[in-house]
């Protein structure tokens, strides 16, 4: 519980413009209190003259006493209860009009509990009523007057007591409530500003994470598209150089197949590059903007991209490149959601690409099993048969991309060497349609 007359505010830093000393938040507050204290001290000092004459004390003592009592307003913000008690104590001496009014206002505007404000205001009103009644009644009796005049004295003293007590208390309560409301609104505004700042920061972080994830997905998709097609093209180009003189007809077929693969690679690349859109500008023009990434999941959901029905073509391309590969399917083939079919296709595609890179001439088996709740894909190859490698580069991202694709759909992925030699890639993907 604070005893200050105003709601405490954080004072400015030392040396800052407007910073006040001690308990004053601003220098103008100090100037106001000093002015009120000076007026009150002069008033009480003047009222100390009749008080000294009536009580028989030296005149200088009475003036000094009144000056000190009136100057108590200087600490009204720090100790409002003490100032009210001082004003109440000097009420019988008939001094401290300014002191009493200002101290009651300060007390009511402070954060002091209402019960204390009510008690001190009641005591001040009662003290003022008693002192005023005694003084006026003494004057009436001394000059002689009727009973009606005595009742008039009662009415006047009541009005004086209420007039000197109620207005400053009510005004102080209003000002204090308004000040607390403003402080509450300011705190809420500051809290909302902090929350909005945190939300904006989190939104920026989420947007950055989303951009990174989408770039990773697009990079993975580009890798799947380019690596397989270009790997086959390199294999066919290497074979073409060795057969062009010995078997021209076969060389022509290989060249045609090489062109078909190049066109397919360009089509798939064009499809992937369509994920990055540009914003149209009014007037028919276009201007470069920050790429707006369409999620790969949305592209897959639209049905754009390969599907399991194209596995036969994929396997035939590998056979045409000289790979001994077979395809087997178990269970009843049924349409699945585009993301599932595309992921299964990309797993087979990347696994065959790895065989071309690392196990030239190896016998390869591709098996697809359609189950009630999932689809299982297995690609395994034996050890290479000693054929010369096509010298295809490897970036080490193929297996990582396959695992990310399968995990994104809630499936399981395992890849590693076989005990008997060769390599195995296995993926189980939940069937969602």
PDB file of N, CA and C in Angstrom, residues 105-179:
ATOM      1  N   UNK A 105      -7.960  16.804  -0.311  1.00  0.00           N
ATOM      2  CA  UNK A 105      -7.951  16.490  -1.745  1.00  0.00           C
ATOM      3  C   UNK A 105      -6.825  15.506  -2.071  1.00  0.00           C
ATOM      4  N   UNK A 106      -5.648  15.762  -1.514  1.00  0.00           N
ATOM      5  CA  UNK A 106      -4.504  14.884  -1.796  1.00  0.00           C
ATOM      6  C   UNK A 106      -4.754  13.482  -1.268  1.00  0.00           C
ATOM      7  N   UNK A 107      -5.323  13.404  -0.062  1.00  0.00           N
ATOM      8  CA  UNK A 107      -5.615  12.095   0.514  1.00  0.00           C
ATOM      9  C   UNK A 107      -6.612  11.323  -0.344  1.00  0.00           C
ATOM     10  N   UNK A 108      -7.676  11.973  -0.794  1.00  0.00           N
ATOM     11  CA  UNK A 108      -8.698  11.295  -1.587  1.00  0.00           C
ATOM     12  C   UNK A 108      -8.166  10.869  -2.951  1.00  0.00           C
ATOM     13  N   UNK A 109      -7.220  11.625  -3.515  1.00  0.00           N
ATOM     14  CA  UNK A 109      -6.681  11.291  -4.829  1.00  0.00           C
ATOM     15  C   UNK A 109      -5.582  10.244  -4.773  1.00  0.00           C
ATOM     16  N   UNK A 110      -5.139   9.882  -3.566  1.00  0.00           N
ATOM     17  CA  UNK A 110      -4.041   8.933  -3.434  1.00  0.00           C
ATOM     18  C   UNK A 110      -4.574   7.507  -3.475  1.00  0.00           C
ATOM     19  N   UNK A 111      -3.644   6.562  -3.338  1.00  0.00           N
ATOM     20  CA  UNK A 111      -4.004   5.145  -3.342  1.00  0.00           C
ATOM     21  C   UNK A 111      -4.299   4.609  -1.951  1.00  0.00           C
ATOM     22  N   UNK A 112      -4.530   5.485  -1.000  1.00  0.00           N
ATOM     23  CA  UNK A 112      -4.872   5.070   0.359  1.00  0.00           C
ATOM     24  C   UNK A 112      -6.231   4.357   0.335  1.00  0.00           C
ATOM     25  N   UNK A 113      -6.421   3.291   1.094  1.00  0.00           N
ATOM     26  CA  UNK A 113      -7.714   2.595   1.113  1.00  0.00           C
ATOM     27  C   UNK A 113      -8.874   3.536   1.443  1.00  0.00           C
ATOM     28  N   UNK A 114     -10.019   3.232   0.866  1.00  0.00           N
ATOM     29  CA  UNK A 114     -11.194   4.092   1.026  1.00  0.00           C
ATOM     30  C   UNK A 114     -11.626   4.210   2.487  1.00  0.00           C
ATOM     31  N   UNK A 115     -11.470   3.169   3.254  1.00  0.00           N
ATOM     32  CA  UNK A 115     -11.911   3.238   4.654  1.00  0.00           C
ATOM     33  C   UNK A 115     -11.099   4.268   5.439  1.00  0.00           C
ATOM     34  N   UNK A 116      -9.820   4.385   5.129  1.00  0.00           N
ATOM     35  CA  UNK A 116      -8.999   5.395   5.804  1.00  0.00           C
ATOM     36  C   UNK A 116      -9.406   6.790   5.357  1.00  0.00           C
ATOM     37  N   UNK A 117      -9.665   6.948   4.043  1.00  0.00           N
ATOM     38  CA  UNK A 117     -10.121   8.247   3.537  1.00  0.00           C
ATOM     39  C   UNK A 117     -11.424   8.649   4.204  1.00  0.00           C
ATOM     40  N   UNK A 118     -12.376   7.698   4.302  1.00  0.00           N
ATOM     41  CA  UNK A 118     -13.680   8.001   4.923  1.00  0.00           C
ATOM     42  C   UNK A 118     -13.519   8.379   6.382  1.00  0.00           C
ATOM     43  N   UNK A 119     -12.663   7.635   7.096  1.00  0.00           N
ATOM     44  CA  UNK A 119     -12.490   7.903   8.527  1.00  0.00           C
ATOM     45  C   UNK A 119     -11.877   9.288   8.760  1.00  0.00           C
ATOM     46  N   UNK A 120     -10.822   9.616   8.013  1.00  0.00           N
ATOM     47  CA  UNK A 120     -10.170  10.918   8.211  1.00  0.00           C
ATOM     48  C   UNK A 120     -11.055  12.069   7.748  1.00  0.00           C
ATOM     49  N   UNK A 121     -11.806  11.861   6.648  1.00  0.00           N
ATOM     50  CA  UNK A 121     -12.719  12.913   6.192  1.00  0.00           C
ATOM     51  C   UNK A 121     -13.823  13.149   7.217  1.00  0.00           C
ATOM     52  N   UNK A 122     -14.326  12.080   7.804  1.00  0.00           N
ATOM     53  CA  UNK A 122     -15.369  12.218   8.834  1.00  0.00           C
ATOM     54  C   UNK A 122     -14.824  12.935  10.066  1.00  0.00           C
ATOM     55  N   UNK A 123     -13.619  12.574  10.469  1.00  0.00           N
ATOM     56  CA  UNK A 123     -13.011  13.228  11.630  1.00  0.00           C
ATOM     57  C   UNK A 123     -12.772  14.717  11.357  1.00  0.00           C
ATOM     58  N   UNK A 124     -12.319  15.033  10.136  1.00  0.00           N
ATOM     59  CA  UNK A 124     -12.091  16.443   9.793  1.00  0.00           C
ATOM     60  C   UNK A 124     -13.394  17.219   9.787  1.00  0.00           C
ATOM     61  N   UNK A 125     -14.455  16.616   9.196  1.00  0.00           N
ATOM     62  CA  UNK A 125     -15.758  17.288   9.183  1.00  0.00           C
ATOM     63  C   UNK A 125     -16.286  17.495  10.596  1.00  0.00           C
ATOM     64  N   UNK A 126     -16.128  16.471  11.435  1.00  0.00           N
ATOM     65  CA  UNK A 126     -16.602  16.592  12.822  1.00  0.00           C
ATOM     66  C   UNK A 126     -15.809  17.664  13.574  1.00  0.00           C
ATOM     67  N   UNK A 127     -14.492  17.665  13.399  1.00  0.00           N
ATOM     68  CA  UNK A 127     -13.681  18.669  14.080  1.00  0.00           C
ATOM     69  C   UNK A 127     -14.025  20.079  13.628  1.00  0.00           C
ATOM     70  N   UNK A 128     -14.192  20.259  12.298  1.00  0.00           N
ATOM     71  CA  UNK A 128     -14.569  21.586  11.781  1.00  0.00           C
ATOM     72  C   UNK A 128     -15.938  22.000  12.304  1.00  0.00           C
ATOM     73  N   UNK A 129     -16.860  21.041  12.348  1.00  0.00           N
ATOM     74  CA  UNK A 129     -18.209  21.340  12.845  1.00  0.00           C
ATOM     75  C   UNK A 129     -18.168  21.780  14.306  1.00  0.00           C
ATOM     76  N   UNK A 130     -17.401  21.068  15.101  1.00  0.00           N
ATOM     77  CA  UNK A 130     -17.352  21.397  16.540  1.00  0.00           C
ATOM     78  C   UNK A 130     -16.719  22.760  16.771  1.00  0.00           C
ATOM     79  N   UNK A 131     -15.572  22.971  16.111  1.00  0.00           N
ATOM     80  CA  UNK A 131     -14.874  24.245  16.317  1.00  0.00           C
ATOM     81  C   UNK A 131     -15.718  25.407  15.831  1.00  0.00           C
ATOM     82  N   UNK A 132     -16.328  25.272  14.652  1.00  0.00           N
ATOM     83  CA  UNK A 132     -17.152  26.354  14.112  1.00  0.00           C
ATOM     84  C   UNK A 132     -18.376  26.596  14.989  1.00  0.00           C
ATOM     85  N   UNK A 133     -18.992  25.519  15.480  1.00  0.00           N
ATOM     86  CA  UNK A 133     -20.182  25.672  16.317  1.00  0.00           C
ATOM     87  C   UNK A 133     -19.832  26.367  17.638  1.00  0.00           C
ATOM     88  N   UNK A 134     -18.735  25.945  18.237  1.00  0.00           N
ATOM     89  CA  UNK A 134     -18.345  26.551  19.519  1.00  0.00           C
ATOM     90  C   UNK A 134     -18.065  28.033  19.338  1.00  0.00           C
ATOM     91  N   UNK A 135     -17.321  28.377  18.290  1.00  0.00           N
ATOM     92  CA  UNK A 135     -16.975  29.778  18.071  1.00  0.00           C
ATOM     93  C   UNK A 135     -18.211  30.624  17.777  1.00  0.00           C
ATOM     94  N   UNK A 136     -19.100  30.138  16.879  1.00  0.00           N
ATOM     95  CA  UNK A 136     -20.283  30.914  16.522  1.00  0.00           C
ATOM     96  C   UNK A 136     -21.270  30.973  17.684  1.00  0.00           C
ATOM     97  N   UNK A 137     -21.381  29.872  18.426  1.00  0.00           N
ATOM     98  CA  UNK A 137     -22.283  29.868  19.573  1.00  0.00           C
ATOM     99  C   UNK A 137     -21.783  30.842  20.641  1.00  0.00           C
ATOM    100  N   UNK A 138     -20.495  30.912  20.822  1.00  0.00           N
ATOM    101  CA  UNK A 138     -19.928  31.864  21.790  1.00  0.00           C
ATOM    102  C   UNK A 138     -20.244  33.301  21.376  1.00  0.00           C
ATOM    103  N   UNK A 139     -20.149  33.572  20.054  1.00  0.00           N
ATOM    104  CA  UNK A 139     -20.464  34.924  19.589  1.00  0.00           C
ATOM    105  C   UNK A 139     -21.940  35.250  19.775  1.00  0.00           C
ATOM    106  N   UNK A 140     -22.803  34.258  19.505  1.00  0.00           N
ATOM    107  CA  UNK A 140     -24.249  34.476  19.641  1.00  0.00           C
ATOM    108  C   UNK A 140     -24.613  34.724  21.093  1.00  0.00           C
ATOM    109  N   UNK A 141     -24.060  33.914  21.978  1.00  0.00           N
ATOM    110  CA  UNK A 141     -24.371  34.076  23.410  1.00  0.00           C
ATOM    111  C   UNK A 141     -23.852  35.415  23.921  1.00  0.00           C
ATOM    112  N   UNK A 142     -22.672  35.819  23.469  1.00  0.00           N
ATOM    113  CA  UNK A 142     -22.092  37.062  23.949  1.00  0.00           C
ATOM    114  C   UNK A 142     -22.910  38.267  23.513  1.00  0.00           C
ATOM    115  N   UNK A 143     -23.425  38.228  22.299  1.00  0.00           N
ATOM    116  CA  UNK A 143     -24.215  39.350  21.824  1.00  0.00           C
ATOM    117  C   UNK A 143     -25.700  39.202  22.148  1.00  0.00           C
ATOM    118  N   UNK A 144     -26.074  38.046  22.583  1.00  0.00           N
ATOM    119  CA  UNK A 144     -27.484  37.804  22.915  1.00  0.00           C
ATOM    120  C   UNK A 144     -28.304  37.626  21.654  1.00  0.00           C
ATOM    121  N   UNK A 145     -29.078  36.571  21.641  1.00  0.00           N
ATOM    122  CA  UNK A 145     -29.824  36.288  20.417  1.00  0.00           C
ATOM    123  C   UNK A 145     -30.919  35.310  20.738  1.00  0.00           C
ATOM    124  N   UNK A 146     -31.871  35.179  19.812  1.00  0.00           N
ATOM    125  CA  UNK A 146     -33.035  34.315  20.005  1.00  0.00           C
ATOM    126  C   UNK A 146     -32.680  32.864  19.711  1.00  0.00           C
ATOM    127  N   UNK A 147     -33.681  31.994  19.974  1.00  0.00           N
ATOM    128  CA  UNK A 147     -33.493  30.569  19.697  1.00  0.00           C
ATOM    129  C   UNK A 147     -33.344  30.305  18.205  1.00  0.00           C
ATOM    130  N   UNK A 148     -34.042  31.119  17.397  1.00  0.00           N
ATOM    131  CA  UNK A 148     -33.932  30.942  15.942  1.00  0.00           C
ATOM    132  C   UNK A 148     -32.520  31.195  15.484  1.00  0.00           C
ATOM    133  N   UNK A 149     -31.873  32.183  16.099  1.00  0.00           N
ATOM    134  CA  UNK A 149     -30.495  32.459  15.725  1.00  0.00           C
ATOM    135  C   UNK A 149     -29.590  31.292  16.081  1.00  0.00           C
ATOM    136  N   UNK A 150     -29.889  30.632  17.208  1.00  0.00           N
ATOM    137  CA  UNK A 150     -29.089  29.474  17.601  1.00  0.00           C
ATOM    138  C   UNK A 150     -29.238  28.337  16.589  1.00  0.00           C
ATOM    139  N   UNK A 151     -30.496  28.133  16.104  1.00  0.00           N
ATOM    140  CA  UNK A 151     -30.681  27.093  15.085  1.00  0.00           C
ATOM    141  C   UNK A 151     -29.986  27.485  13.777  1.00  0.00           C
ATOM    142  N   UNK A 152     -29.955  28.782  13.525  1.00  0.00           N
ATOM    143  CA  UNK A 152     -29.218  29.236  12.348  1.00  0.00           C
ATOM    144  C   UNK A 152     -27.740  28.961  12.467  1.00  0.00           C
ATOM    145  N   UNK A 153     -27.226  29.102  13.699  1.00  0.00           N
ATOM    146  CA  UNK A 153     -25.817  28.772  13.924  1.00  0.00           C
ATOM    147  C   UNK A 153     -25.543  27.318  13.600  1.00  0.00           C
ATOM    148  N   UNK A 154     -26.452  26.436  14.025  1.00  0.00           N
ATOM    149  CA  UNK A 154     -26.275  24.999  13.751  1.00  0.00           C
ATOM    150  C   UNK A 154     -26.244  24.744  12.248  1.00  0.00           C
ATOM    151  N   UNK A 155     -27.197  25.359  11.530  1.00  0.00           N
ATOM    152  CA  UNK A 155     -27.258  25.148  10.086  1.00  0.00           C
ATOM    153  C   UNK A 155     -26.006  25.670   9.398  1.00  0.00           C
ATOM    154  N   UNK A 156     -25.555  26.847   9.824  1.00  0.00           N
ATOM    155  CA  UNK A 156     -24.368  27.427   9.186  1.00  0.00           C
ATOM    156  C   UNK A 156     -23.134  26.578   9.456  1.00  0.00           C
ATOM    157  N   UNK A 157     -22.980  26.111  10.685  1.00  0.00           N
ATOM    158  CA  UNK A 157     -21.801  25.305  11.013  1.00  0.00           C
ATOM    159  C   UNK A 157     -21.803  23.982  10.237  1.00  0.00           C
ATOM    160  N   UNK A 158     -22.993  23.412  10.071  1.00  0.00           N
ATOM    161  CA  UNK A 158     -23.077  22.173   9.279  1.00  0.00           C
ATOM    162  C   UNK A 158     -22.673  22.444   7.838  1.00  0.00           C
ATOM    163  N   UNK A 159     -23.183  23.539   7.278  1.00  0.00           N
ATOM    164  CA  UNK A 159     -22.833  23.887   5.900  1.00  0.00           C
ATOM    165  C   UNK A 159     -21.336  24.153   5.768  1.00  0.00           C
ATOM    166  N   UNK A 160     -20.767  24.858   6.755  1.00  0.00           N
ATOM    167  CA  UNK A 160     -19.327  25.131   6.703  1.00  0.00           C
ATOM    168  C   UNK A 160     -18.523  23.846   6.758  1.00  0.00           C
ATOM    169  N   UNK A 161     -18.896  22.937   7.672  1.00  0.00           N
ATOM    170  CA  UNK A 161     -18.168  21.676   7.817  1.00  0.00           C
ATOM    171  C   UNK A 161     -18.254  20.838   6.540  1.00  0.00           C
ATOM    172  N   UNK A 162     -19.474  20.738   5.995  1.00  0.00           N
ATOM    173  CA  UNK A 162     -19.649  19.957   4.760  1.00  0.00           C
ATOM    174  C   UNK A 162     -18.960  20.644   3.587  1.00  0.00           C
ATOM    175  N   UNK A 163     -19.053  21.978   3.519  1.00  0.00           N
ATOM    176  CA  UNK A 163     -18.451  22.702   2.414  1.00  0.00           C
ATOM    177  C   UNK A 163     -16.947  22.636   2.397  1.00  0.00           C
ATOM    178  N   UNK A 164     -16.327  22.557   3.566  1.00  0.00           N
ATOM    179  CA  UNK A 164     -14.878  22.478   3.624  1.00  0.00           C
ATOM    180  C   UNK A 164     -14.357  21.048   3.516  1.00  0.00           C
ATOM    181  N   UNK A 165     -15.246  20.052   3.591  1.00  0.00           N
ATOM    182  CA  UNK A 165     -14.815  18.645   3.585  1.00  0.00           C
ATOM    183  C   UNK A 165     -15.243  17.907   2.318  1.00  0.00           C
ATOM    184  N   UNK A 166     -16.519  17.988   1.962  1.00  0.00           N
ATOM    185  CA  UNK A 166     -17.039  17.179   0.854  1.00  0.00           C
ATOM    186  C   UNK A 166     -16.429  17.536  -0.505  1.00  0.00           C
ATOM    187  N   UNK A 167     -16.385  18.812  -0.915  1.00  0.00           N
ATOM    188  CA  UNK A 167     -15.856  19.121  -2.255  1.00  0.00           C
ATOM    189  C   UNK A 167     -14.429  18.625  -2.491  1.00  0.00           C
ATOM    190  N   UNK A 168     -13.459  18.895  -1.592  1.00  0.00           N
ATOM    191  CA  UNK A 168     -12.103  18.383  -1.870  1.00  0.00           C
ATOM    192  C   UNK A 168     -12.023  16.860  -1.889  1.00  0.00           C
ATOM    193  N   UNK A 169     -12.838  16.211  -1.021  1.00  0.00           N
ATOM    194  CA  UNK A 169     -12.815  14.743  -1.003  1.00  0.00           C
ATOM    195  C   UNK A 169     -13.389  14.192  -2.308  1.00  0.00           C
ATOM    196  N   UNK A 170     -14.539  14.709  -2.740  1.00  0.00           N
ATOM    197  CA  UNK A 170     -15.154  14.218  -3.984  1.00  0.00           C
ATOM    198  C   UNK A 170     -14.260  14.500  -5.193  1.00  0.00           C
ATOM    199  N   UNK A 171     -13.684  15.698  -5.237  1.00  0.00           N
ATOM    200  CA  UNK A 171     -12.794  16.027  -6.349  1.00  0.00           C
ATOM    201  C   UNK A 171     -11.562  15.127  -6.351  1.00  0.00           C
ATOM    202  N   UNK A 172     -11.014  14.883  -5.171  1.00  0.00           N
ATOM    203  CA  UNK A 172      -9.847  13.998  -5.090  1.00  0.00           C
ATOM    204  C   UNK A 172     -10.170  12.577  -5.520  1.00  0.00           C
ATOM    205  N   UNK A 173     -11.363  12.085  -5.106  1.00  0.00           N
ATOM    206  CA  UNK A 173     -11.754  10.738  -5.528  1.00  0.00           C
ATOM    207  C   UNK A 173     -11.892  10.656  -7.047  1.00  0.00           C
ATOM    208  N   UNK A 174     -12.476  11.687  -7.636  1.00  0.00           N
ATOM    209  CA  UNK A 174     -12.646  11.702  -9.092  1.00  0.00           C
ATOM    210  C   UNK A 174     -11.292  11.735  -9.802  1.00  0.00           C
ATOM    211  N   UNK A 175     -10.415  12.623  -9.359  1.00  0.00           N
ATOM    212  CA  UNK A 175      -9.102  12.732  -9.997  1.00  0.00           C
ATOM    213  C   UNK A 175      -8.300  11.440  -9.825  1.00  0.00           C
ATOM    214  N   UNK A 176      -8.365  10.861  -8.626  1.00  0.00           N
ATOM    215  CA  UNK A 176      -7.644   9.612  -8.406  1.00  0.00           C
ATOM    216  C   UNK A 176      -8.161   8.486  -9.273  1.00  0.00           C
ATOM    217  N   UNK A 177      -9.494   8.369  -9.376  1.00  0.00           N
ATOM    218  CA  UNK A 177     -10.068   7.318 -10.213  1.00  0.00           C
ATOM    219  C   UNK A 177      -9.692   7.522 -11.677  1.00  0.00           C
ATOM    220  N   UNK A 178      -9.748   8.787 -12.124  1.00  0.00           N
ATOM    221  CA  UNK A 178      -9.381   9.077 -13.517  1.00  0.00           C
ATOM    222  C   UNK A 178      -7.906   8.767 -13.767  1.00  0.00           C
ATOM    223  N   UNK A 179      -7.065   9.107 -12.814  1.00  0.00           N
ATOM    224  CA  UNK A 179      -5.645   8.837 -12.985  1.00  0.00           C
ATOM    225  C   UNK A 179      -5.373   7.336 -13.033  1.00  0.00           C
TER     226      UNK A 179
END
